[in-house]
Coordinates of C-alpha atoms in Angstrom, one line a residue:
M1 CA -1.5 15.1 15.2
G2 CA -2.4 14.1 11.6
K3 CA -4.5 11.0 11.7
M4 CA -4.7 8.1 9.2
T5 CA -7.6 8.7 6.9
G6 CA -8.5 5.9 4.6
S7 CA -6.7 2.8 3.5
K8 CA -5.6 3.9 0.0
P9 CA -3.7 7.1 -0.8
P10 CA -4.7 9.5 -3.5
P11 CA -1.8 9.1 -6.0
G12 CA -0.3 12.4 -6.6
F13 CA 1.3 14.2 -9.5
Y14 CA 4.7 12.7 -9.9
R15 CA 7.7 13.7 -11.9
D16 CA 9.6 11.1 -13.9
D17 CA 13.1 12.7 -13.9
P18 CA 15.3 10.3 -11.9
N19 CA 17.9 12.9 -10.8
R20 CA 16.7 15.4 -8.2
D21 CA 19.7 17.5 -7.0
D22 CA 17.4 19.7 -5.0
A23 CA 16.2 16.9 -2.8
A24 CA 19.6 16.8 -1.0
S25 CA 19.4 20.4 0.0
T26 CA 16.0 19.8 1.7
S27 CA 16.9 16.5 3.4
S28 CA 16.5 18.0 6.8
A29 CA 13.3 19.9 6.1
V30 CA 11.0 20.5 9.0
L31 CA 8.6 23.3 8.6
M32 CA 8.2 25.9 11.4
E33 CA 4.7 24.9 12.1
D34 CA 5.9 21.4 12.8
V35 CA 7.9 22.5 15.9
E36 CA 6.5 23.3 19.3
Y37 CA 8.6 24.3 22.3
P38 CA 9.4 24.3 25.2
D39 CA 8.4 20.6 25.1
A40 CA 11.5 18.5 25.4
D41 CA 10.1 15.8 23.1
L42 CA 9.7 16.4 19.4
P43 CA 6.4 18.0 18.2
A44 CA 3.1 16.8 17.0
Y45 CA 2.4 16.9 13.3
Q46 CA 0.2 19.6 11.9
D47 CA -1.6 19.3 8.5
V48 CA -0.1 21.2 5.6
P49 CA -2.6 23.5 3.8
P50 CA -3.3 22.7 0.2
V51 CA -0.7 24.0 -2.3
A52 CA -2.4 26.1 -4.9
G53 CA -1.3 26.2 -8.5
K54 CA -0.3 23.8 -11.2
A55 CA 0.8 20.9 -9.1
Q56 CA -2.6 20.9 -7.3
S57 CA -4.6 20.7 -10.5
Q58 CA -2.5 17.9 -11.9
Y59 CA -2.8 16.1 -8.7
H60 CA -6.5 15.9 -9.1
E61 CA -6.3 15.0 -12.8
T62 CA -4.2 11.9 -12.1
Q63 CA -6.0 10.7 -9.0
S64 CA -8.3 8.2 -10.6
Y65 CA -5.7 6.6 -12.9
F66 CA -4.4 4.1 -10.3
I67 CA -7.8 3.1 -8.8
Q68 CA -9.3 -0.1 -10.2
P69 CA -12.8 0.4 -11.5
D70 CA -15.6 -1.0 -9.3
L71 CA -17.1 -4.3 -10.3
P72 CA -20.9 -5.0 -10.0
K73 CA -22.0 -6.8 -6.8
S74 CA -18.5 -6.6 -5.3
N75 CA -16.8 -5.8 -2.1
L76 CA -13.3 -5.5 -0.7
S77 CA -12.0 -8.1 1.7
R78 CA -11.2 -6.9 5.3
D79 CA -7.4 -7.1 4.7
E80 CA -7.9 -5.0 1.5
T81 CA -6.1 -7.5 -0.7
T82 CA -9.1 -9.0 -2.6
T83 CA -11.9 -7.6 -4.6
I84 CA -14.8 -10.2 -4.4
T85 CA -17.6 -10.2 -6.9
H86 CA -20.8 -12.3 -7.0
Y87 CA -22.0 -11.0 -10.4
P88 CA -23.7 -14.0 -12.1
L89 CA -22.7 -13.1 -15.6
Y90 CA -19.0 -13.6 -14.9
S91 CA -19.7 -17.2 -14.1
Q92 CA -22.0 -17.8 -17.1
D93 CA -20.4 -16.0 -20.1
A94 CA -16.7 -16.7 -20.9
S95 CA -16.3 -13.6 -23.1
F96 CA -17.7 -11.4 -20.4
L97 CA -15.4 -12.9 -17.8
G98 CA -12.4 -12.6 -20.1
Q99 CA -13.0 -9.0 -20.9
M100 CA -13.4 -8.1 -17.2
L101 CA -10.1 -9.9 -16.4
Q102 CA -8.3 -8.1 -19.2
D103 CA -9.6 -4.7 -17.9
Q104 CA -8.6 -5.5 -14.3
A105 CA -5.1 -6.6 -15.4
K106 CA -4.3 -3.1 -16.6
Y107 CA -4.3 -1.7 -13.1
P108 CA -1.4 -2.4 -10.7
P109 CA -1.9 -3.4 -7.1
T110 CA -1.5 -0.7 -4.5
F111 CA 2.2 -0.6 -3.6
T112 CA 3.2 1.3 -0.4
A113 CA 6.2 2.1 1.7
R114 CA 5.3 2.2 5.4
M115 CA 7.5 3.3 8.3
V116 CA 6.3 2.8 11.9
G117 CA 8.1 3.9 15.0
T118 CA 7.0 2.8 18.5
H119 CA 8.3 2.9 22.0
T120 CA 7.0 1.5 25.3
E121 CA 6.2 3.6 28.4
T122 CA 5.7 2.4 31.9
R123 CA 2.6 4.0 33.4
R124 CA 1.0 3.7 36.8
N125 CA -2.6 2.5 36.8
K126 CA -3.9 2.9 40.4
E127 CA -1.6 0.7 42.5
K128 CA 0.2 -1.2 39.7
Q129 CA 2.5 -0.3 36.8
E130 CA 1.8 -1.4 33.3
K131 CA 3.7 -1.0 30.0
V132 CA 1.9 0.5 27.0
T133 CA 3.1 0.8 23.4
V134 CA 3.1 4.3 22.0
T135 CA 3.2 5.0 18.3
D136 CA 5.6 7.8 17.5
F137 CA 4.9 7.9 13.8
D138 CA 3.2 5.9 11.1
V139 CA 4.2 7.2 7.7
R140 CA 2.9 5.8 4.5
L141 CA 4.0 6.7 1.0
D142 CA 2.3 5.5 -2.2
M143 CA 4.6 3.8 -4.8
T144 CA 2.0 2.5 -7.2
H145 CA 2.9 5.1 -9.9
L146 CA 6.3 3.4 -10.2
L147 CA 4.7 0.4 -11.7
V148 CA 2.9 2.3 -14.5
P149 CA 4.8 2.5 -17.8
S150 CA 5.2 5.7 -19.7
A151 CA 6.2 6.6 -23.3
T152 CA 9.9 6.4 -22.3
T153 CA 9.7 2.9 -20.6
H154 CA 12.0 0.3 -22.2
T155 CA 10.0 -2.1 -24.4
S156 CA 11.4 -5.1 -22.4
L157 CA 9.4 -3.9 -19.4
L158 CA 6.1 -3.7 -21.1
R159 CA 3.8 -6.6 -20.3
S160 CA 0.5 -7.6 -21.8
G161 CA -1.8 -10.6 -21.3
F162 CA -1.5 -13.1 -18.4
E163 CA 1.0 -15.5 -17.1
T164 CA -0.3 -19.0 -16.4
P165 CA 1.4 -21.8 -14.4
S166 CA 3.8 -24.1 -16.2
P167 CA 2.6 -27.7 -16.6
G168 CA 4.8 -29.0 -13.7
M169 CA 3.8 -26.2 -11.3
K170 CA 1.1 -27.0 -8.8
A171 CA -1.9 -24.6 -9.0
Y172 CA -5.7 -24.6 -8.5
R173 CA -6.9 -25.7 -11.9
G174 CA -10.5 -26.4 -11.0
H175 CA -10.0 -28.8 -8.2
R176 CA -10.2 -28.7 -4.4
T177 CA -6.4 -28.9 -4.1
K178 CA -3.4 -27.7 -6.2
T179 CA -2.5 -30.0 -9.0
A180 CA 0.1 -30.2 -11.8
T181 CA -0.5 -31.2 -15.4
A182 CA 1.6 -32.9 -18.1
A183 CA 3.2 -30.8 -20.8
E184 CA 0.8 -32.0 -23.4
S185 CA -2.2 -31.0 -21.2
A186 CA -1.1 -27.4 -20.7
E187 CA -3.8 -24.8 -21.1
D188 CA -3.8 -21.1 -21.9
A189 CA -5.8 -18.4 -20.2
D190 CA -8.8 -18.7 -22.5
A191 CA -9.0 -22.4 -21.9
Y192 CA -9.1 -21.9 -18.1
I193 CA -11.8 -19.3 -18.4
N194 CA -13.9 -21.7 -20.6
S195 CA -13.3 -24.5 -18.1
Y196 CA -14.6 -22.4 -15.2
V197 CA -17.7 -21.1 -17.0
S198 CA -18.6 -24.6 -18.3
S199 CA -18.0 -26.4 -15.0
Q200 CA -21.0 -28.3 -13.6
F201 CA -19.9 -27.7 -10.0
P202 CA -22.2 -25.0 -8.6
V203 CA -19.7 -23.9 -5.9
R204 CA -16.7 -22.5 -7.5
S205 CA -14.4 -19.4 -7.8
F206 CA -12.0 -17.9 -10.2
T207 CA -9.1 -15.6 -9.1
L208 CA -6.8 -13.2 -10.9
N209 CA -3.6 -12.3 -9.1
R210 CA -1.6 -9.1 -9.5
H211 CA 2.1 -9.6 -8.9
I212 CA 5.0 -7.2 -8.5
I213 CA 8.5 -8.3 -9.5
N214 CA 12.1 -7.0 -9.5
H215 CA 11.8 -4.4 -6.7
D216 CA 14.8 -4.1 -4.4
S217 CA 12.9 -3.9 -1.2
A218 CA 15.9 -4.7 0.9
G219 CA 17.9 -1.9 -0.6
L220 CA 15.2 0.7 -0.1
E221 CA 14.5 -0.5 3.4
T222 CA 18.2 0.1 4.3
L223 CA 18.0 3.6 2.9
L224 CA 14.8 4.4 4.8
K225 CA 16.2 3.1 8.1
S226 CA 19.4 5.1 7.7
L227 CA 17.4 8.2 7.0
I228 CA 15.2 7.8 10.1
G229 CA 18.2 6.9 12.2
S230 CA 19.8 10.2 11.2
T231 CA 17.1 11.9 13.3
N232 CA 18.5 10.2 16.3
Y233 CA 15.4 8.2 16.8
R234 CA 15.8 5.7 19.6
G235 CA 12.5 3.7 19.4
H236 CA 11.6 0.5 17.6
L237 CA 11.4 1.0 13.8
Q238 CA 9.6 -1.2 11.3
V239 CA 9.8 -0.6 7.6
S240 CA 7.6 -2.6 5.3
F241 CA 6.1 -2.5 1.8
P242 CA 2.5 -3.6 1.9
I243 CA 0.7 -4.7 -1.2
T244 CA -3.1 -4.4 -1.4
H245 CA -5.8 -4.6 -4.1
N246 CA -3.8 -7.5 -5.6
R247 CA -6.5 -10.1 -6.2
V248 CA -9.9 -10.3 -8.0
T249 CA -12.1 -13.3 -7.1
V250 CA -15.3 -14.2 -8.9
Y251 CA -17.7 -16.4 -7.0
S252 CA -20.4 -18.4 -8.8
P253 CA -24.0 -17.6 -7.9
C254 CA -25.1 -20.1 -5.2
W255 CA -26.3 -19.9 -1.6
Q256 CA -23.0 -21.3 -0.3
N257 CA -20.9 -18.5 -1.8
D258 CA -23.5 -15.8 -0.9
Y259 CA -23.5 -16.8 2.8
R260 CA -19.7 -17.2 3.2
E261 CA -19.3 -13.5 2.8
K262 CA -21.9 -12.4 5.4
T263 CA -20.1 -11.1 8.5
W264 CA -22.9 -11.8 10.9
L265 CA -23.2 -15.4 9.8
R266 CA -19.5 -15.9 10.1
W267 CA -19.5 -14.7 13.7
F268 CA -22.5 -16.9 14.4
F269 CA -20.5 -19.9 13.2
Y270 CA -17.4 -18.8 15.2
L271 CA -19.3 -18.4 18.5
T272 CA -21.4 -21.6 18.1
F273 CA -18.3 -23.6 16.9
L274 CA -20.3 -24.6 13.8
W275 CA -17.2 -23.6 11.8
I276 CA -15.8 -27.0 12.7
F277 CA -18.4 -28.5 10.3
S278 CA -18.8 -25.6 7.8
W279 CA -15.2 -25.2 6.8
P280 CA -14.6 -28.9 5.8
Y281 CA -17.9 -28.7 3.9
L282 CA -17.0 -25.6 2.0
W283 CA -13.5 -27.1 1.2
F284 CA -15.1 -30.3 -0.1
V285 CA -17.7 -28.7 -2.4
T286 CA -15.7 -25.7 -3.7
R287 CA -13.7 -25.9 -6.9
R288 CA -11.1 -23.2 -7.4
W289 CA -9.3 -21.7 -10.4
E290 CA -6.2 -19.6 -9.6
V291 CA -4.2 -19.8 -12.8
M292 CA -4.0 -16.2 -14.1
T293 CA -1.4 -13.6 -13.0
A294 CA -0.9 -10.1 -14.2
V295 CA 2.7 -9.2 -13.7
F296 CA 3.9 -5.7 -13.0
P297 CA 7.7 -5.3 -13.1
Y298 CA 9.4 -2.5 -11.2
S299 CA 12.6 -3.1 -13.2
S300 CA 14.4 -5.6 -15.4
A301 CA 16.2 -7.3 -12.6
P302 CA 15.8 -7.6 -8.8
E303 CA 19.1 -5.9 -8.1
G304 CA 22.5 -5.1 -9.5
R305 CA 23.8 -2.8 -12.1
N306 CA 22.5 -2.0 -15.6
R307 CA 18.9 -2.4 -14.6
E308 CA 16.2 -0.8 -16.6
F309 CA 13.3 0.8 -14.7
V310 CA 9.7 1.3 -15.5
V311 CA 9.8 4.8 -14.0
K312 CA 12.9 5.3 -11.8
S313 CA 15.3 3.5 -9.5
E314 CA 14.7 2.9 -5.8
H315 CA 17.6 5.3 -5.0
A316 CA 16.1 8.0 -7.2
F317 CA 12.7 7.6 -5.6
F318 CA 14.4 7.8 -2.2
Q319 CA 16.2 11.0 -3.1
E320 CA 13.0 12.6 -4.3
W321 CA 11.1 11.8 -1.1
K322 CA 13.7 11.7 1.7
A323 CA 13.2 15.3 2.8
S324 CA 9.4 14.8 3.1
I325 CA 9.8 11.5 4.9
R326 CA 12.3 13.0 7.4
R327 CA 10.0 15.9 8.1
A328 CA 7.0 13.6 8.5
V329 CA 8.9 11.4 11.0
L330 CA 10.1 14.4 13.0
G331 CA 6.6 15.7 13.0
K332 CA 5.2 12.4 14.4
M333 CA 2.9 12.1 11.5
Q334 CA 0.4 9.3 11.2
G335 CA -0.9 9.2 7.7
W336 CA 0.0 9.5 4.0
V337 CA 2.8 11.6 2.6
D338 CA 1.6 12.9 -0.7
E339 CA 2.6 15.3 -3.4
E340 CA 1.2 18.4 -1.6
Y341 CA 3.3 17.5 1.4
R342 CA 6.4 17.1 -0.8
V343 CA 5.9 20.4 -2.4
A344 CA 5.5 22.2 0.9
T345 CA 8.6 20.5 2.2
E346 CA 10.6 21.6 -0.9
E347 CA 9.5 25.2 -0.3
A348 CA 11.1 25.2 3.1
G349 CA 14.4 27.0 3.7
R350 CA 17.7 25.2 3.8
D351 CA 17.5 25.2 7.5
G352 CA 14.3 23.2 7.2
L353 CA 12.1 26.1 8.5
A354 CA 9.5 28.0 6.5
R355 CA 10.5 31.5 5.6
M356 CA 9.0 34.3 7.8
P357 CA 6.9 36.8 5.9
S358 CA 8.3 40.3 5.7
T359 CA 6.2 42.9 7.5
G360 CA 8.0 45.9 6.1
N361 CA 9.0 47.0 9.6
A362 CA 12.7 46.4 10.4
T363 CA 12.1 45.9 14.1
A364 CA 9.3 43.4 13.6
D365 CA 11.2 41.5 10.9
G366 CA 14.2 41.3 13.2
A367 CA 12.1 39.9 16.0
L368 CA 10.6 37.3 13.7
G369 CA 14.0 36.3 12.4
F370 CA 15.2 35.9 16.0
L371 CA 12.2 33.7 16.8
Q372 CA 13.0 31.5 13.8
Q373 CA 16.6 31.0 14.9
A374 CA 15.4 30.2 18.4
V375 CA 13.1 27.5 17.1
S376 CA 15.9 26.1 14.9
V377 CA 18.2 25.9 17.9
G378 CA 15.5 24.3 20.1
R379 CA 14.9 21.7 17.5
D380 CA 18.6 20.8 17.2
V381 CA 18.9 20.5 21.0
A382 CA 15.9 18.2 21.2
M383 CA 17.3 15.9 18.5
A384 CA 20.8 15.8 20.0
G385 CA 19.6 13.9 23.0
G386 CA 17.6 11.4 20.9
W387 CA 13.9 10.8 21.0
G388 CA 11.4 7.9 21.1
A389 CA 13.3 5.7 23.6
D390 CA 11.6 3.3 25.9
S391 CA 10.8 4.7 29.3

């Protein structure tokens, strides 16, 4: 079974054309190596070999485009949402901090479609029975490229600079708690940066948020659930759209900020219950700035007709990838579906099985053709009774 490797997918080589008529013809694609019989249940996923040629080379050329550059003295939070840096110069030089934030705002957060199917099984453990949860598939698909404008993107969807909270909106403006300001006291991004750098409070932080807007997640979720349901899956299905790498936080150089990031010290405070005292202390001494947001629109409106898209609509994206998703689900894949996987799926036959190579011998070719048809029939029989139900 293909295993999950890493938390962030390598963004592949994507095509921008929104209409993909060939996707429909491969919507039931399951390659022959994905099917194993006489098992009654559906088969385990087997990794697809790399696809040679042009698509492979372009895949590597674009891989680094969506990955935010590393910051000095930084680490990624355990939930993979926040890049945290303790580099002193960011808290001492306003122009240096401003340039870093401008650079980081060019990169979108990691946007993912995730489909997880599970079922429960009752197993006997010595003299008692217990229920365990079994993961049937855990398929992830990177959608970050759909947030990156191209030369054909409508100008109304091009964003630059930062958004700051309106005067009446509560936000962390250099205080312990969220506050609102009067209209005449409103500040822009540069003013907030200068306010942070010039602050006399030694324990402070400054955060940039990356925010995605106008994506019809509910509509895409419905399409994905319908697709997986068409495989006669009987288990528990969850479809979500996780967003990671969506925050950058700068901590000022001080011992309190240095120690708060040390895992061993955190566990020491948990186990000794010293967190009862440390958390109120940190809240009291820390000043926070969370007033800058880099906005990444998916389209011009959350839903409805006459929407403009940065790259393509949710439906066009679904049409392009539905054959690969279906194959990954049927193959009980646990990992990322990438461009190589999509190309391999496209190259499958209309019946969803890879074409048998010709041996030049009529008898051998006939036997291989018969074997392929037998696998196809066996797959259809297995699907007809449903799969993934609780037991």
